[in-house]
JSON list of C-alpha atoms and ligand atoms in Angstrom, two decimals:
[
{"chain": "A", "resi": 1, "resn": "MET", "atom": "CA", "xyz": [-25.73, 65.52, 19.67]},
{"chain": "A", "resi": 2, "resn": "THR", "atom": "CA", "xyz": [-23.02, 63.78, 21.65]},
{"chain": "A", "resi": 3, "resn": "PRO", "atom": "CA", "xyz": [-20.11, 61.99, 19.97]},
{"chain": "A", "resi": 4, "resn": "ALA", "atom": "CA", "xyz": [-21.70, 58.76, 20.88]},
{"chain": "A", "resi": 5, "resn": "GLU", "atom": "CA", "xyz": [-24.82, 59.56, 19.13]},
{"chain": "A", "resi": 6, "resn": "ARG", "atom": "CA", "xyz": [-22.96, 60.98, 15.80]},
{"chain": "A", "resi": 7, "resn": "PHE", "atom": "CA", "xyz": [-21.04, 57.75, 15.72]},
{"chain": "A", "resi": 8, "resn": "VAL", "atom": "CA", "xyz": [-23.95, 55.39, 16.11]},
{"chain": "A", "resi": 9, "resn": "GLN", "atom": "CA", "xyz": [-26.20, 57.16, 13.78]},
{"chain": "A", "resi": 10, "resn": "ARG", "atom": "CA", "xyz": [-23.87, 56.14, 11.08]},
{"chain": "A", "resi": 11, "resn": "LEU", "atom": "CA", "xyz": [-24.04, 52.37, 11.97]},
{"chain": "A", "resi": 12, "resn": "SER", "atom": "CA", "xyz": [-26.63, 49.68, 10.87]},
{"chain": "A", "resi": 13, "resn": "LYS", "atom": "CA", "xyz": [-28.72, 47.34, 12.99]},
{"chain": "A", "resi": 14, "resn": "VAL", "atom": "CA", "xyz": [-28.32, 49.78, 15.93]},
{"chain": "A", "resi": 15, "resn": "LYS", "atom": "CA", "xyz": [-29.86, 48.50, 19.13]},
{"chain": "A", "resi": 16, "resn": "GLY", "atom": "CA", "xyz": [-29.63, 49.95, 22.91]},
{"chain": "A", "resi": 17, "resn": "ARG", "atom": "CA", "xyz": [-30.28, 52.75, 24.99]},
{"chain": "A", "resi": 18, "resn": "ASN", "atom": "CA", "xyz": [-28.90, 54.70, 27.79]},
{"chain": "A", "resi": 19, "resn": "GLY", "atom": "CA", "xyz": [-25.37, 54.89, 26.42]},
{"chain": "A", "resi": 20, "resn": "THR", "atom": "CA", "xyz": [-24.84, 51.39, 25.56]},
{"chain": "A", "resi": 21, "resn": "TRP", "atom": "CA", "xyz": [-25.43, 50.16, 21.93]},
{"chain": "A", "resi": 22, "resn": "THR", "atom": "CA", "xyz": [-24.69, 47.18, 19.91]},
{"chain": "A", "resi": 23, "resn": "ALA", "atom": "CA", "xyz": [-24.54, 47.50, 16.03]},
{"chain": "A", "resi": 24, "resn": "CYS", "atom": "CA", "xyz": [-23.06, 45.89, 12.88]},
{"chain": "A", "resi": 25, "resn": "CYS", "atom": "CA", "xyz": [-19.38, 46.90, 12.53]},
{"chain": "A", "resi": 26, "resn": "PRO", "atom": "CA", "xyz": [-18.74, 48.82, 9.44]},
{"chain": "A", "resi": 27, "resn": "ALA", "atom": "CA", "xyz": [-15.27, 47.88, 9.07]},
{"chain": "A", "resi": 28, "resn": "HIS", "atom": "CA", "xyz": [-15.93, 43.87, 8.43]},
{"chain": "A", "resi": 29, "resn": "GLU", "atom": "CA", "xyz": [-18.41, 41.57, 6.78]},
{"chain": "A", "resi": 30, "resn": "ASP", "atom": "CA", "xyz": [-20.57, 41.88, 9.84]},
{"chain": "A", "resi": 31, "resn": "LYS", "atom": "CA", "xyz": [-24.08, 40.00, 9.59]},
{"chain": "A", "resi": 32, "resn": "SER", "atom": "CA", "xyz": [-24.63, 39.68, 13.33]},
{"chain": "A", "resi": 33, "resn": "PRO", "atom": "CA", "xyz": [-23.86, 42.87, 15.25]},
{"chain": "A", "resi": 34, "resn": "SER", "atom": "CA", "xyz": [-20.39, 42.44, 16.91]},
{"chain": "A", "resi": 35, "resn": "LEU", "atom": "CA", "xyz": [-19.62, 46.15, 17.73]},
{"chain": "A", "resi": 36, "resn": "SER", "atom": "CA", "xyz": [-20.04, 47.37, 21.05]},
{"chain": "A", "resi": 37, "resn": "VAL", "atom": "CA", "xyz": [-20.54, 51.25, 21.55]},
{"chain": "A", "resi": 38, "resn": "ARG", "atom": "CA", "xyz": [-20.50, 52.90, 24.99]},
{"chain": "A", "resi": 39, "resn": "GLU", "atom": "CA", "xyz": [-20.63, 56.25, 26.17]},
{"chain": "A", "resi": 40, "resn": "ALA", "atom": "CA", "xyz": [-18.44, 56.95, 29.04]},
{"chain": "A", "resi": 41, "resn": "ASP", "atom": "CA", "xyz": [-19.53, 59.15, 31.92]},
{"chain": "A", "resi": 42, "resn": "ASP", "atom": "CA", "xyz": [-17.13, 61.94, 30.68]},
{"chain": "A", "resi": 43, "resn": "GLY", "atom": "CA", "xyz": [-18.74, 61.79, 27.12]},
{"chain": "A", "resi": 44, "resn": "ARG", "atom": "CA", "xyz": [-16.03, 59.71, 25.59]},
{"chain": "A", "resi": 45, "resn": "VAL", "atom": "CA", "xyz": [-17.10, 57.04, 23.22]},
{"chain": "A", "resi": 46, "resn": "LEU", "atom": "CA", "xyz": [-15.83, 53.65, 23.79]},
{"chain": "A", "resi": 47, "resn": "VAL", "atom": "CA", "xyz": [-15.86, 51.38, 20.71]},
{"chain": "A", "resi": 48, "resn": "HIS", "atom": "CA", "xyz": [-14.96, 47.64, 20.50]},
{"chain": "A", "resi": 49, "resn": "CYS", "atom": "CA", "xyz": [-15.34, 45.24, 17.47]},
{"chain": "A", "resi": 50, "resn": "PHE", "atom": "CA", "xyz": [-15.45, 41.67, 18.77]},
{"chain": "A", "resi": 51, "resn": "GLY", "atom": "CA", "xyz": [-14.69, 40.71, 15.21]},
{"chain": "A", "resi": 52, "resn": "GLY", "atom": "CA", "xyz": [-11.10, 42.01, 15.92]},
{"chain": "A", "resi": 53, "resn": "CYS", "atom": "CA", "xyz": [-11.03, 45.26, 14.04]},
{"chain": "A", "resi": 54, "resn": "ASP", "atom": "CA", "xyz": [-9.24, 48.02, 15.53]},
{"chain": "A", "resi": 55, "resn": "VAL", "atom": "CA", "xyz": [-10.89, 51.35, 16.60]},
{"chain": "A", "resi": 56, "resn": "GLN", "atom": "CA", "xyz": [-9.27, 53.37, 13.91]},
{"chain": "A", "resi": 57, "resn": "THR", "atom": "CA", "xyz": [-10.47, 50.95, 11.05]},
{"chain": "A", "resi": 58, "resn": "VAL", "atom": "CA", "xyz": [-14.10, 51.25, 12.58]},
{"chain": "A", "resi": 59, "resn": "LEU", "atom": "CA", "xyz": [-13.94, 54.70, 12.60]},
{"chain": "A", "resi": 60, "resn": "GLY", "atom": "CA", "xyz": [-12.45, 55.26, 9.17]},
{"chain": "A", "resi": 61, "resn": "ALA", "atom": "CA", "xyz": [-15.26, 53.17, 7.60]},
{"chain": "A", "resi": 62, "resn": "VAL", "atom": "CA", "xyz": [-17.60, 55.68, 8.57]},
{"chain": "A", "resi": 63, "resn": "GLY", "atom": "CA", "xyz": [-15.41, 58.86, 7.68]},
{"chain": "A", "resi": 64, "resn": "MET", "atom": "CA", "xyz": [-14.60, 59.51, 11.47]},
{"chain": "A", "resi": 65, "resn": "ASP", "atom": "CA", "xyz": [-11.31, 59.61, 13.38]},
{"chain": "A", "resi": 66, "resn": "MET", "atom": "CA", "xyz": [-10.26, 59.11, 16.88]},
{"chain": "A", "resi": 67, "resn": "THR", "atom": "CA", "xyz": [-10.77, 62.93, 17.62]},
{"chain": "A", "resi": 68, "resn": "ASP", "atom": "CA", "xyz": [-14.44, 62.33, 16.98]},
{"chain": "A", "resi": 69, "resn": "LEU", "atom": "CA", "xyz": [-15.01, 60.21, 20.09]},
{"chain": "A", "resi": 70, "resn": "PHE", "atom": "CA", "xyz": [-14.14, 62.90, 22.39]},
{"chain": "A", "resi": 71, "resn": "PRO", "atom": "CA", "xyz": [-16.61, 65.81, 23.50]},
{"chain": "A", "resi": 72, "resn": "GLU", "atom": "CA", "xyz": [-15.48, 69.13, 22.35]},
{"chain": "A", "resi": 73, "resn": "ARG", "atom": "CA", "xyz": [-15.40, 70.51, 25.73]},
{"chain": "A", "resi": 74, "resn": "ASP", "atom": "CA", "xyz": [-12.64, 67.77, 26.54]},
{"chain": "A", "resi": 75, "resn": "GLU", "atom": "CA", "xyz": [-9.46, 69.51, 27.83]},
{"chain": "A", "resi": 76, "resn": "ARG", "atom": "CA", "xyz": [-5.88, 68.89, 26.73]},
{"chain": "A", "resi": 77, "resn": "LEU", "atom": "CA", "xyz": [-5.11, 67.06, 30.11]},
{"chain": "A", "resi": 78, "resn": "ASP", "atom": "CA", "xyz": [-7.87, 64.28, 29.41]},
{"chain": "A", "resi": 79, "resn": "HIS", "atom": "CA", "xyz": [-6.37, 63.92, 25.97]},
{"chain": "A", "resi": 80, "resn": "THR", "atom": "CA", "xyz": [-2.98, 62.96, 27.26]},
{"chain": "A", "resi": 81, "resn": "GLN", "atom": "CA", "xyz": [-4.67, 60.51, 29.46]},
{"chain": "A", "resi": 82, "resn": "VAL", "atom": "CA", "xyz": [-6.68, 58.84, 26.85]},
{"chain": "A", "resi": 83, "resn": "THR", "atom": "CA", "xyz": [-3.83, 58.56, 24.06]},
{"chain": "A", "resi": 84, "resn": "LYS", "atom": "CA", "xyz": [-1.87, 56.25, 26.51]},
{"chain": "A", "resi": 85, "resn": "PRO", "atom": "CA", "xyz": [-1.78, 52.69, 24.77]},
{"chain": "A", "resi": 86, "resn": "LEU", "atom": "CA", "xyz": [-4.61, 50.50, 25.84]},
{"chain": "A", "resi": 87, "resn": "LYS", "atom": "CA", "xyz": [-4.28, 47.96, 28.50]},
{"chain": "A", "resi": 88, "resn": "PRO", "atom": "CA", "xyz": [-3.56, 44.28, 27.27]},
{"chain": "A", "resi": 89, "resn": "ALA", "atom": "CA", "xyz": [-6.84, 42.02, 27.10]},
{"chain": "A", "resi": 90, "resn": "PHE", "atom": "CA", "xyz": [-8.24, 39.99, 29.65]},
{"chain": "A", "resi": 91, "resn": "TYR", "atom": "CA", "xyz": [-8.34, 42.46, 32.57]},
{"chain": "A", "resi": 92, "resn": "ALA", "atom": "CA", "xyz": [-11.29, 41.76, 34.87]},
{"chain": "A", "resi": 93, "resn": "SER", "atom": "CA", "xyz": [-12.97, 44.92, 33.62]},
{"chain": "A", "resi": 94, "resn": "ASP", "atom": "CA", "xyz": [-12.55, 43.80, 29.95]},
{"chain": "A", "resi": 95, "resn": "LEU", "atom": "CA", "xyz": [-14.01, 40.38, 30.67]},
{"chain": "A", "resi": 96, "resn": "LEU", "atom": "CA", "xyz": [-17.10, 41.96, 32.46]},
{"chain": "A", "resi": 97, "resn": "ARG", "atom": "CA", "xyz": [-17.29, 44.34, 29.33]},
{"chain": "A", "resi": 98, "resn": "ILE", "atom": "CA", "xyz": [-17.62, 41.17, 27.16]},
{"chain": "A", "resi": 99, "resn": "ALA", "atom": "CA", "xyz": [-20.00, 39.56, 29.46]},
{"chain": "A", "resi": 100, "resn": "SER", "atom": "CA", "xyz": [-22.19, 42.65, 29.74]},
{"chain": "A", "resi": 101, "resn": "PHE", "atom": "CA", "xyz": [-22.21, 43.05, 25.96]},
{"chain": "A", "resi": 102, "resn": "GLU", "atom": "CA", "xyz": [-23.41, 39.61, 25.52]},
{"chain": "A", "resi": 103, "resn": "CYS", "atom": "CA", "xyz": [-26.03, 40.10, 27.94]},
{"chain": "A", "resi": 104, "resn": "LEU", "atom": "CA", "xyz": [-27.24, 43.01, 26.07]},
{"chain": "A", "resi": 105, "resn": "VAL", "atom": "CA", "xyz": [-27.30, 40.66, 23.03]},
{"chain": "A", "resi": 106, "resn": "VAL", "atom": "CA", "xyz": [-29.61, 38.44, 25.08]},
{"chain": "A", "resi": 107, "resn": "MET", "atom": "CA", "xyz": [-31.77, 41.19, 26.44]},
{"chain": "A", "resi": 108, "resn": "ASN", "atom": "CA", "xyz": [-32.33, 42.49, 22.82]},
{"chain": "A", "resi": 109, "resn": "ALA", "atom": "CA", "xyz": [-33.52, 39.13, 21.82]},
{"chain": "A", "resi": 110, "resn": "ALA", "atom": "CA", "xyz": [-35.88, 39.11, 24.72]},
{"chain": "A", "resi": 111, "resn": "TYR", "atom": "CA", "xyz": [-37.17, 42.59, 23.91]},
{"chain": "A", "resi": 112, "resn": "ASP", "atom": "CA", "xyz": [-37.86, 41.40, 20.41]},
{"chain": "A", "resi": 113, "resn": "MET", "atom": "CA", "xyz": [-39.70, 38.10, 21.67]},
{"chain": "A", "resi": 114, "resn": "ARG", "atom": "CA", "xyz": [-41.84, 40.30, 24.10]},
{"chain": "A", "resi": 115, "resn": "ARG", "atom": "CA", "xyz": [-42.94, 42.42, 21.14]},
{"chain": "A", "resi": 116, "resn": "GLY", "atom": "CA", "xyz": [-44.05, 39.19, 19.62]},
{"chain": "A", "resi": 117, "resn": "LYS", "atom": "CA", "xyz": [-41.19, 39.07, 16.94]},
{"chain": "A", "resi": 118, "resn": "LYS", "atom": "CA", "xyz": [-40.01, 35.62, 16.12]},
{"chain": "A", "resi": 119, "resn": "LEU", "atom": "CA", "xyz": [-36.22, 35.04, 16.60]},
{"chain": "A", "resi": 120, "resn": "SER", "atom": "CA", "xyz": [-34.53, 34.10, 13.09]},
{"chain": "A", "resi": 121, "resn": "GLU", "atom": "CA", "xyz": [-32.00, 31.37, 12.65]},
{"chain": "A", "resi": 122, "resn": "GLU", "atom": "CA", "xyz": [-29.45, 34.22, 12.57]},
{"chain": "A", "resi": 123, "resn": "ASP", "atom": "CA", "xyz": [-30.66, 35.44, 16.05]},
{"chain": "A", "resi": 124, "resn": "MET", "atom": "CA", "xyz": [-30.61, 31.97, 17.49]},
{"chain": "A", "resi": 125, "resn": "ALA", "atom": "CA", "xyz": [-26.95, 31.73, 16.03]},
{"chain": "A", "resi": 126, "resn": "ARG", "atom": "CA", "xyz": [-26.10, 34.94, 17.81]},
{"chain": "A", "resi": 127, "resn": "LEU", "atom": "CA", "xyz": [-27.57, 33.76, 20.96]},
{"chain": "A", "resi": 128, "resn": "GLU", "atom": "CA", "xyz": [-25.36, 30.51, 21.03]},
{"chain": "A", "resi": 129, "resn": "THR", "atom": "CA", "xyz": [-22.41, 32.81, 20.27]},
{"chain": "A", "resi": 130, "resn": "ALA", "atom": "CA", "xyz": [-23.40, 35.06, 23.26]},
{"chain": "A", "resi": 131, "resn": "GLN", "atom": "CA", "xyz": [-23.44, 31.78, 25.48]},
{"chain": "A", "resi": 132, "resn": "GLN", "atom": "CA", "xyz": [-20.02, 30.53, 24.14]},
{"chain": "A", "resi": 133, "resn": "ARG", "atom": "CA", "xyz": [-18.48, 34.04, 24.63]},
{"chain": "A", "resi": 134, "resn": "ILE", "atom": "CA", "xyz": [-19.52, 34.08, 28.15]},
{"chain": "A", "resi": 135, "resn": "GLU", "atom": "CA", "xyz": [-18.01, 30.68, 28.60]},
{"chain": "A", "resi": 136, "resn": "GLU", "atom": "CA", "xyz": [-14.85, 31.93, 27.20]},
{"chain": "A", "resi": 137, "resn": "VAL", "atom": "CA", "xyz": [-14.83, 34.76, 29.64]},
{"chain": "A", "resi": 138, "resn": "ILE", "atom": "CA", "xyz": [-14.93, 32.16, 32.41]},
{"chain": "A", "resi": 139, "resn": "GLN", "atom": "CA", "xyz": [-12.12, 30.40, 31.09]},
{"chain": "A", "resi": 140, "resn": "TYR", "atom": "CA", "xyz": [-10.05, 33.47, 30.77]},
{"chain": "A", "resi": 141, "resn": "ALA", "atom": "CA", "xyz": [-10.88, 34.44, 34.22]},
{"chain": "A", "resi": 142, "resn": "ASN", "atom": "CA", "xyz": [-9.58, 31.08, 35.33]},
{"chain": "A", "resi": 143, "resn": "VAL", "atom": "CA", "xyz": [-12.45, 30.40, 37.35]},
{"chain": "B", "resi": 1, "resn": "ZN", "atom": "ZN1", "xyz": [-15.21, 44.62, 12.93]}
]
């Protein structure tokens, strides 16, 4: 089992595949999934709560810590790289990641509909949030 799978199995309302998941954030009252989990090519786990929780808090809520985000074969060199402070928000890559996450939310809704599942009020509200967040991304990108 990879670090990402170990983490994801402790979350609720998990959806996704191919190394990208959405789930409810365990660190705050989260009715509509606002946690994005991604497995990087090198096996690292990228966690982001759109409700604003920091990664350590999210991990602590499921009894894990930062070291659990790295594959065991990880070398010391990689560790020094990833312990660098995170870049400030609103780099193009961050904005694209947000947009991509929101697309995943929409896609999951589409999958549900295709399976004949009716969307709840909550789902509809989450889709509206997705649209708003993409609008915000456009604003932050100064388009
Ligand atoms: Zn959170």
